[in-house]
Short mmCIF file of C-alpha atoms in Angstrom, two decimals:
data_model
loop_
_atom_site.label_atom_id
_atom_site.label_comp_id
_atom_site.label_asym_id
_atom_site.label_seq_id
_atom_site.Cartn_x
_atom_site.Cartn_y
_atom_site.Cartn_z
CA MET A 1 108.40 115.19 90.73
CA ASN A 2 105.40 118.01 90.36
CA ASP A 3 104.53 120.09 93.32
CA ILE A 4 100.96 117.78 94.01
CA ALA A 5 103.71 114.65 94.45
CA LEU A 6 105.91 116.46 96.47
CA PHE A 7 103.08 117.59 98.77
CA TYR A 8 101.49 113.87 99.02
CA LEU A 9 105.45 113.11 100.14
CA LEU A 10 105.01 115.51 102.73
CA LYS A 11 101.75 114.16 104.06
CA GLU A 12 104.16 110.99 104.51
CA LYS A 13 106.39 112.80 106.50
CA ILE A 14 103.68 114.33 108.59
CA LEU A 15 102.64 110.80 109.70
CA VAL A 16 105.82 109.33 110.44
CA LYS A 17 106.36 112.79 112.92
CA TYR A 18 103.36 112.03 114.33
CA ARG A 19 103.88 108.24 114.84
CA GLU A 20 107.33 109.73 117.00
CA HIS A 21 104.85 111.19 119.76
CA TYR A 22 102.33 108.71 119.45
CA PRO A 23 103.89 105.40 118.03
CA TYR A 24 100.74 103.33 118.89
CA TYR A 25 98.74 104.88 115.81
CA THR A 26 98.46 102.54 113.04
CA GLY A 27 96.25 104.31 110.79
CA THR A 28 96.87 106.60 107.85
CA ILE A 29 97.06 110.33 107.64
CA HIS A 30 93.51 109.99 105.98
CA SER A 31 91.87 108.00 108.47
CA PHE A 32 92.91 110.74 111.21
CA GLY A 33 90.32 111.10 113.69
CA ASN A 34 89.32 114.13 116.05
CA LYS A 35 91.53 113.15 118.78
CA ASP A 36 94.22 112.81 116.16
CA ILE A 37 93.90 115.89 114.41
CA ALA A 38 93.83 117.77 117.92
CA GLN A 39 96.91 116.09 118.88
CA LEU A 40 98.43 116.77 115.80
CA ILE A 41 97.51 120.62 116.18
CA ASP A 42 98.69 120.80 119.64
CA LEU A 43 102.24 119.25 118.77
CA ILE A 44 102.55 121.96 115.78
CA GLU A 45 101.60 124.57 118.06
CA LYS A 46 104.08 123.53 120.81
CA ASP A 47 106.93 122.98 118.31
CA CYS A 48 106.46 125.71 115.86
CA ASN A 49 104.46 128.19 117.90
CA GLU A 50 102.17 128.43 115.10
CA ARG A 51 98.36 127.38 114.91
CA VAL A 52 96.59 125.32 112.26
CA SER A 53 92.77 124.83 112.02
CA GLU A 54 90.94 121.77 112.26
CA LYS A 55 89.18 122.76 109.24
CA TRP A 56 92.75 122.95 107.04
CA VAL A 57 93.51 119.60 108.10
CA TYR A 58 90.17 118.13 107.24
CA THR A 59 90.28 120.24 103.90
CA HIS A 60 94.09 119.23 102.66
CA LEU A 61 95.65 116.37 104.81
CA LYS A 62 92.96 113.53 105.37
CA PRO A 63 91.79 113.93 101.63
CA THR A 64 93.50 110.97 99.62
CA GLU A 65 93.49 113.21 96.51
CA ASN A 66 94.22 117.05 96.50
CA GLU A 67 93.30 119.01 93.15
CA LYS A 68 95.50 122.01 93.97
CA LEU A 69 98.28 122.89 96.70
CA PRO A 70 97.39 124.65 99.63
CA ARG A 71 98.52 128.08 100.33
CA LYS A 72 102.46 128.25 100.74
CA ASP A 73 102.43 129.75 104.15
CA MET A 74 100.51 126.91 105.69
CA LEU A 75 103.08 124.60 103.73
CA ASP A 76 106.00 126.19 105.28
CA ILE A 77 104.19 125.52 108.65
CA PHE A 78 104.69 121.49 108.12
CA CYS A 79 107.85 121.74 106.42
CA LYS A 80 109.51 123.51 109.16
CA TRP A 81 107.78 120.95 111.62
CA THR A 82 108.88 118.15 109.45
CA GLY A 83 112.74 119.41 109.44
CA TYR A 84 112.83 121.82 106.93
CA SER A 85 113.19 125.74 107.09
CA ASN A 86 110.32 126.12 104.24
CA TRP A 87 108.39 124.97 101.46
CA ASP A 88 111.09 126.15 99.15
CA ALA A 89 113.98 124.29 100.83
CA TYR A 90 111.73 121.17 100.92
CA VAL A 91 110.81 121.83 97.33
CA PHE A 92 114.58 122.00 96.38
CA HIS A 93 115.83 119.24 98.44
CA HIS A 94 113.56 116.70 97.14
CA LYS A 95 113.64 117.84 93.26
CA ASP A 96 117.08 118.10 93.48
CA GLU A 97 117.35 114.49 94.92
CA HIS A 98 114.77 113.22 92.26
CA ALA A 99 116.90 114.80 89.33
CA GLN A 100 119.98 112.80 90.62
CA VAL A 101 118.23 109.51 90.95
CA MET A 102 116.57 110.03 87.21
CA LYS A 103 120.46 110.69 85.99
CA ALA A 104 121.70 107.86 87.42
CA GLN A 105 118.94 105.58 86.04
CA LYS A 106 118.90 107.33 82.62
CA PRO A 107 121.08 104.91 80.31
CA GLU A 108 119.03 101.88 81.72
CA VAL A 109 115.93 103.68 80.73
CA GLN A 110 117.30 104.63 77.53
CA LYS A 111 117.86 100.97 76.56
CA ARG A 112 114.64 99.48 77.90
CA ASN A 113 112.35 102.25 76.56
CA THR A 114 110.79 100.22 73.77
CA LYS A 115 110.41 97.36 75.78
CA ILE A 116 108.75 99.02 78.81
CA THR A 117 106.37 100.95 76.02
CA TYR A 118 104.89 97.68 74.94
CA MET A 119 104.92 96.36 78.86
CA VAL A 120 103.13 99.38 79.81
CA MET A 121 100.70 99.57 76.61
CA GLY A 122 99.88 95.53 77.72
CA ILE A 123 99.02 96.47 81.28
CA ALA A 124 97.01 99.30 80.47
CA ALA A 125 94.73 97.27 78.00
CA VAL A 126 94.40 94.89 81.08
CA ILE A 127 93.56 97.48 83.67
CA PHE A 128 90.83 99.19 80.93
CA GLY A 129 89.47 95.65 80.33
CA SER A 130 89.21 94.95 84.23
CA ALA A 131 87.87 98.33 84.86
CA ILE A 132 85.18 97.65 82.33
CA VAL A 133 84.02 94.55 84.14
CA LEU A 134 84.06 96.03 87.59
CA THR A 135 82.22 99.06 86.57
CA ALA A 136 79.77 96.92 85.10
CA SER A 137 79.31 94.52 87.79
CA GLY A 138 76.48 95.62 90.46
CA GLY A 139 74.87 93.75 93.59
CA ASP A 140 74.94 94.29 97.24
CA VAL A 141 77.87 94.31 99.39
CA THR A 142 77.86 93.54 103.10
CA ILE A 143 80.28 95.62 105.35
CA CYS A 144 81.00 94.04 108.85
CA LEU A 145 82.78 95.97 111.43
CA ARG A 146 85.21 94.41 114.54
CA ASP A 147 86.69 96.10 117.31
CA ARG A 148 90.59 96.34 116.66
CA TYR A 149 91.67 95.18 120.04
CA THR A 150 88.98 92.79 121.06
CA GLN A 151 88.53 91.42 117.64
CA LYS A 152 84.85 91.06 118.29
CA GLU A 153 81.73 92.33 115.97
CA VAL A 154 81.01 96.12 116.90
CA GLU A 155 77.55 96.47 118.74
CA GLU A 156 74.57 97.25 116.63
CA GLY A 157 73.70 100.85 117.46
CA LYS A 158 77.57 101.75 118.33
CA VAL A 159 78.37 102.84 114.94
CA THR A 160 76.60 104.39 112.11
CA LEU A 161 77.87 104.36 108.69
CA TYR A 162 76.96 106.69 105.77
CA VAL A 163 78.08 106.20 102.09
CA LEU A 164 78.98 109.62 100.35
CA ASP A 165 77.39 110.05 97.25
CA ASN A 166 77.58 113.27 94.96
CA GLY A 167 78.55 115.03 98.10
CA LYS A 168 75.16 113.60 100.22
CA LYS A 169 75.40 111.10 102.98
CA GLU A 170 73.29 108.50 102.99
CA LYS A 171 72.70 106.34 106.06
CA LEU A 172 73.40 102.56 105.24
CA THR A 173 71.05 99.91 107.20
CA HIS A 174 72.19 97.68 109.69
CA LYS A 175 71.36 93.51 109.01
CA ASP A 176 72.54 90.45 110.79
CA GLY A 177 75.22 92.09 112.59
CA CYS A 178 76.56 94.03 109.39
CA PHE A 179 75.67 97.04 107.05
CA VAL A 180 74.42 96.72 103.34
CA ILE A 181 75.10 98.62 100.48
CA LYS A 182 72.16 98.22 97.74
CA GLU A 183 73.35 97.65 94.42
CA HIS A 184 76.81 98.90 94.61
CA LYS A 185 78.62 100.10 91.53
CA GLY A 186 81.82 101.72 91.00
CA GLU A 187 83.90 102.35 94.00
CA LYS A 188 82.62 104.00 96.92
CA LEU A 189 83.65 105.93 100.01
CA VAL A 190 82.08 105.16 103.43
CA VAL A 191 82.04 107.06 106.56
CA ALA A 192 81.90 105.36 109.93
CA GLU A 193 80.83 107.66 112.93
CA SER A 194 80.59 106.73 116.53
CA PRO A 195 80.88 107.79 120.05
CA TYR A 196 83.17 105.15 121.05
CA TYR A 197 85.11 104.57 117.83
CA LYS A 198 87.65 106.88 116.16
CA ALA A 199 85.83 108.28 112.82
CA ASP A 200 87.49 106.63 109.84
CA THR A 201 87.03 106.31 105.85
CA LEU A 202 86.38 102.92 104.08
CA LYS A 203 87.06 102.54 100.36
CA ILE A 204 85.07 100.23 99.03
CA ALA A 205 86.35 98.99 95.37
CA ALA A 206 84.31 98.08 92.63
CA GLY A 207 83.15 94.39 92.65
CA THR A 208 83.20 93.90 96.19
CA THR A 209 80.60 91.98 97.95
CA GLN A 210 82.25 91.58 101.11
CA TYR A 211 84.19 93.82 103.21
CA GLU A 212 85.52 93.61 106.86
CA PHE A 213 87.19 96.86 108.89
CA ASP A 214 88.58 96.95 112.04
CA LEU A 215 87.63 100.25 113.91
CA GLN A 216 89.83 101.93 116.48
CA PRO A 217 88.29 102.30 119.89
CA ASP A 218 88.28 105.70 121.55
CA ASP A 219 89.83 105.34 124.39
CA TYR A 220 88.30 107.65 126.90
CA ALA A 221 85.18 106.90 125.66
CA MET A 222 85.29 103.73 126.25
CA MET A 223 86.53 104.18 129.51
CA MET A 224 83.39 106.27 130.29
CA ARG A 225 81.35 103.71 128.83
CA ALA A 226 82.95 101.06 131.19
CA TYR A 227 82.39 103.43 134.08
CA MET A 228 78.26 103.94 133.03
CA ASN A 229 77.88 100.20 133.19
CA ASN A 230 79.55 98.77 135.91
CA ASN A 231 79.97 99.39 139.44
CA ALA A 232 83.48 100.18 140.93
CA ASP A 233 84.74 99.28 144.02
CA ASP A 234 87.39 102.16 144.24
CA TRP A 235 85.22 105.16 143.56
CA LYS A 236 87.79 107.76 144.58
CA LYS A 237 89.96 106.28 142.05
CA ARG A 238 87.40 106.84 139.51
CA ARG A 239 86.89 110.08 140.58
CA ARG A 240 90.55 110.75 140.12
CA GLN A 241 90.62 109.50 136.83
CA LEU A 242 87.44 111.61 135.79
CA ASP A 243 88.81 114.62 136.52
CA ALA A 244 91.99 114.08 134.94
CA VAL A 245 90.52 113.56 131.60
CA ILE A 246 87.32 116.06 131.51
CA SER A 247 88.57 119.67 131.03
CA ASP A 248 87.47 122.11 133.78
CA ASP A 249 85.19 124.16 131.16
CA ALA A 250 84.04 120.90 129.50
CA VAL A 251 80.33 121.42 128.10
CA ILE A 252 78.10 118.42 129.76
CA VAL A 253 74.60 117.81 128.48
CA GLU A 254 72.05 115.09 129.47
CA VAL A 255 69.64 114.63 126.38
CA MET A 256 66.00 114.18 127.87
CA PHE A 257 63.42 111.58 126.78
CA ASP A 258 59.94 112.87 125.28
CA ASP A 259 61.68 116.18 123.89
CA ILE A 260 61.74 117.76 127.54
CA GLY A 261 64.91 119.44 126.32
CA VAL A 262 68.53 119.13 127.63
CA GLU A 263 69.91 119.54 131.08
CA PHE A 264 73.56 121.21 131.27
CA LEU A 265 76.04 119.87 133.91
CA ASN A 266 79.01 121.26 135.31
CA LYS A 267 82.29 118.76 135.55
CA GLU A 268 81.35 118.53 139.25
CA GLU A 269 77.85 117.62 138.89
CA PHE A 270 78.50 115.37 136.20
CA ILE A 271 81.62 113.55 138.06
CA ASN A 272 79.25 113.22 141.17
CA LYS A 273 76.48 111.61 139.52
CA MET A 274 78.99 109.05 137.65
CA THR A 275 80.70 108.17 141.12
CA THR A 276 77.33 107.85 143.21
CA PRO A 277 76.50 104.20 143.48
CA SER A 278 73.18 103.82 141.68
CA LYS A 279 71.18 102.74 138.74
CA ILE A 280 71.43 106.27 137.33
CA ALA A 281 74.80 106.13 136.34
CA ARG A 282 74.44 102.43 134.84
CA ALA A 283 71.41 103.76 132.41
CA MET A 284 73.54 106.45 130.84
CA GLU A 285 74.67 105.97 127.06
CA ILE A 286 77.27 108.46 125.35
CA VAL A 287 75.89 110.20 122.51
CA GLU A 288 78.45 112.53 121.11
CA ILE A 289 82.06 113.13 122.60
CA GLU A 290 84.94 115.77 121.53
CA TYR A 291 88.28 116.61 122.70
CA SER A 292 90.82 119.23 122.84
CA GLY A 293 94.30 117.60 123.21
CA LYS A 294 93.89 114.89 125.66
CA LYS A 295 91.16 116.53 127.56
CA ILE A 296 87.31 115.97 126.93
CA VAL A 297 85.75 119.31 126.29
CA SER A 298 82.12 118.42 125.33
CA LEU A 299 80.16 115.46 126.16
CA LYS A 300 76.29 114.85 125.49
CA TYR A 301 74.49 111.53 126.82
CA MET A 302 71.16 110.08 127.79
CA GLN A 303 69.53 107.76 130.16
CA LYS A 304 68.87 104.39 128.67
CA GLU A 305 65.90 103.92 130.50
CA LYS A 306 63.55 106.27 132.46
#
């Protein structure tokens, strides 16, 4: 087992450890959103007294493939967090374990060597032939999104999809409740971005014509949206809840119409606006939201009507 394979295994251990704290998380480490990354960073800082940057997580943990091993000092931190003293101890443990397994299997492998060789060659030929057919196939692919909780179709305008092509992001068109990739050939990576759902990456295989995906709602953003679109009977309770989820130093911005600019609000001003029974709060729409740990640290919104 080489070092890259050991790093992939470490990613799985990191995910298992993360789920010990957040058992309701059902995605993979590759589908971590901003909130998940912030929570992971906070856990490591709390348990190991070490700081990991958000950029490092995006660069090394989220990708499905890694061309090279990250810096050893960073690997030491994650190995320590998952129960090993450092990367060297982690490698020694797993390479020794792998060697013992291979030694125990060696006699059986030798007996089947010739048979397996022909079997692998046959499978490879089938896969190669299938790959040619899939690569050559083209046409449109329709991507339909559902809310993971309600299983209802995600409302138009609440999510934006981008296809990644040669390092560029191309916005997908929305048609009849779904998104469309024109002349789909080969495997495509599609990024989902939304102020109401956790960011995610979709892998569309070659030859796909219809693709369905469940997006994980952002609980805080959905709560804010509910507040913005409904009257509440208990305004004091709403104030307490908003006070609990918004950081005291949060940057809150209202985007104005007609290119007038923006208006900055502090936490108290925003809560006052949200908890005043009027049409103003019901006309708000979230544009962007960011977290640090379990607190909202940045919020951008606009009025849906003048």
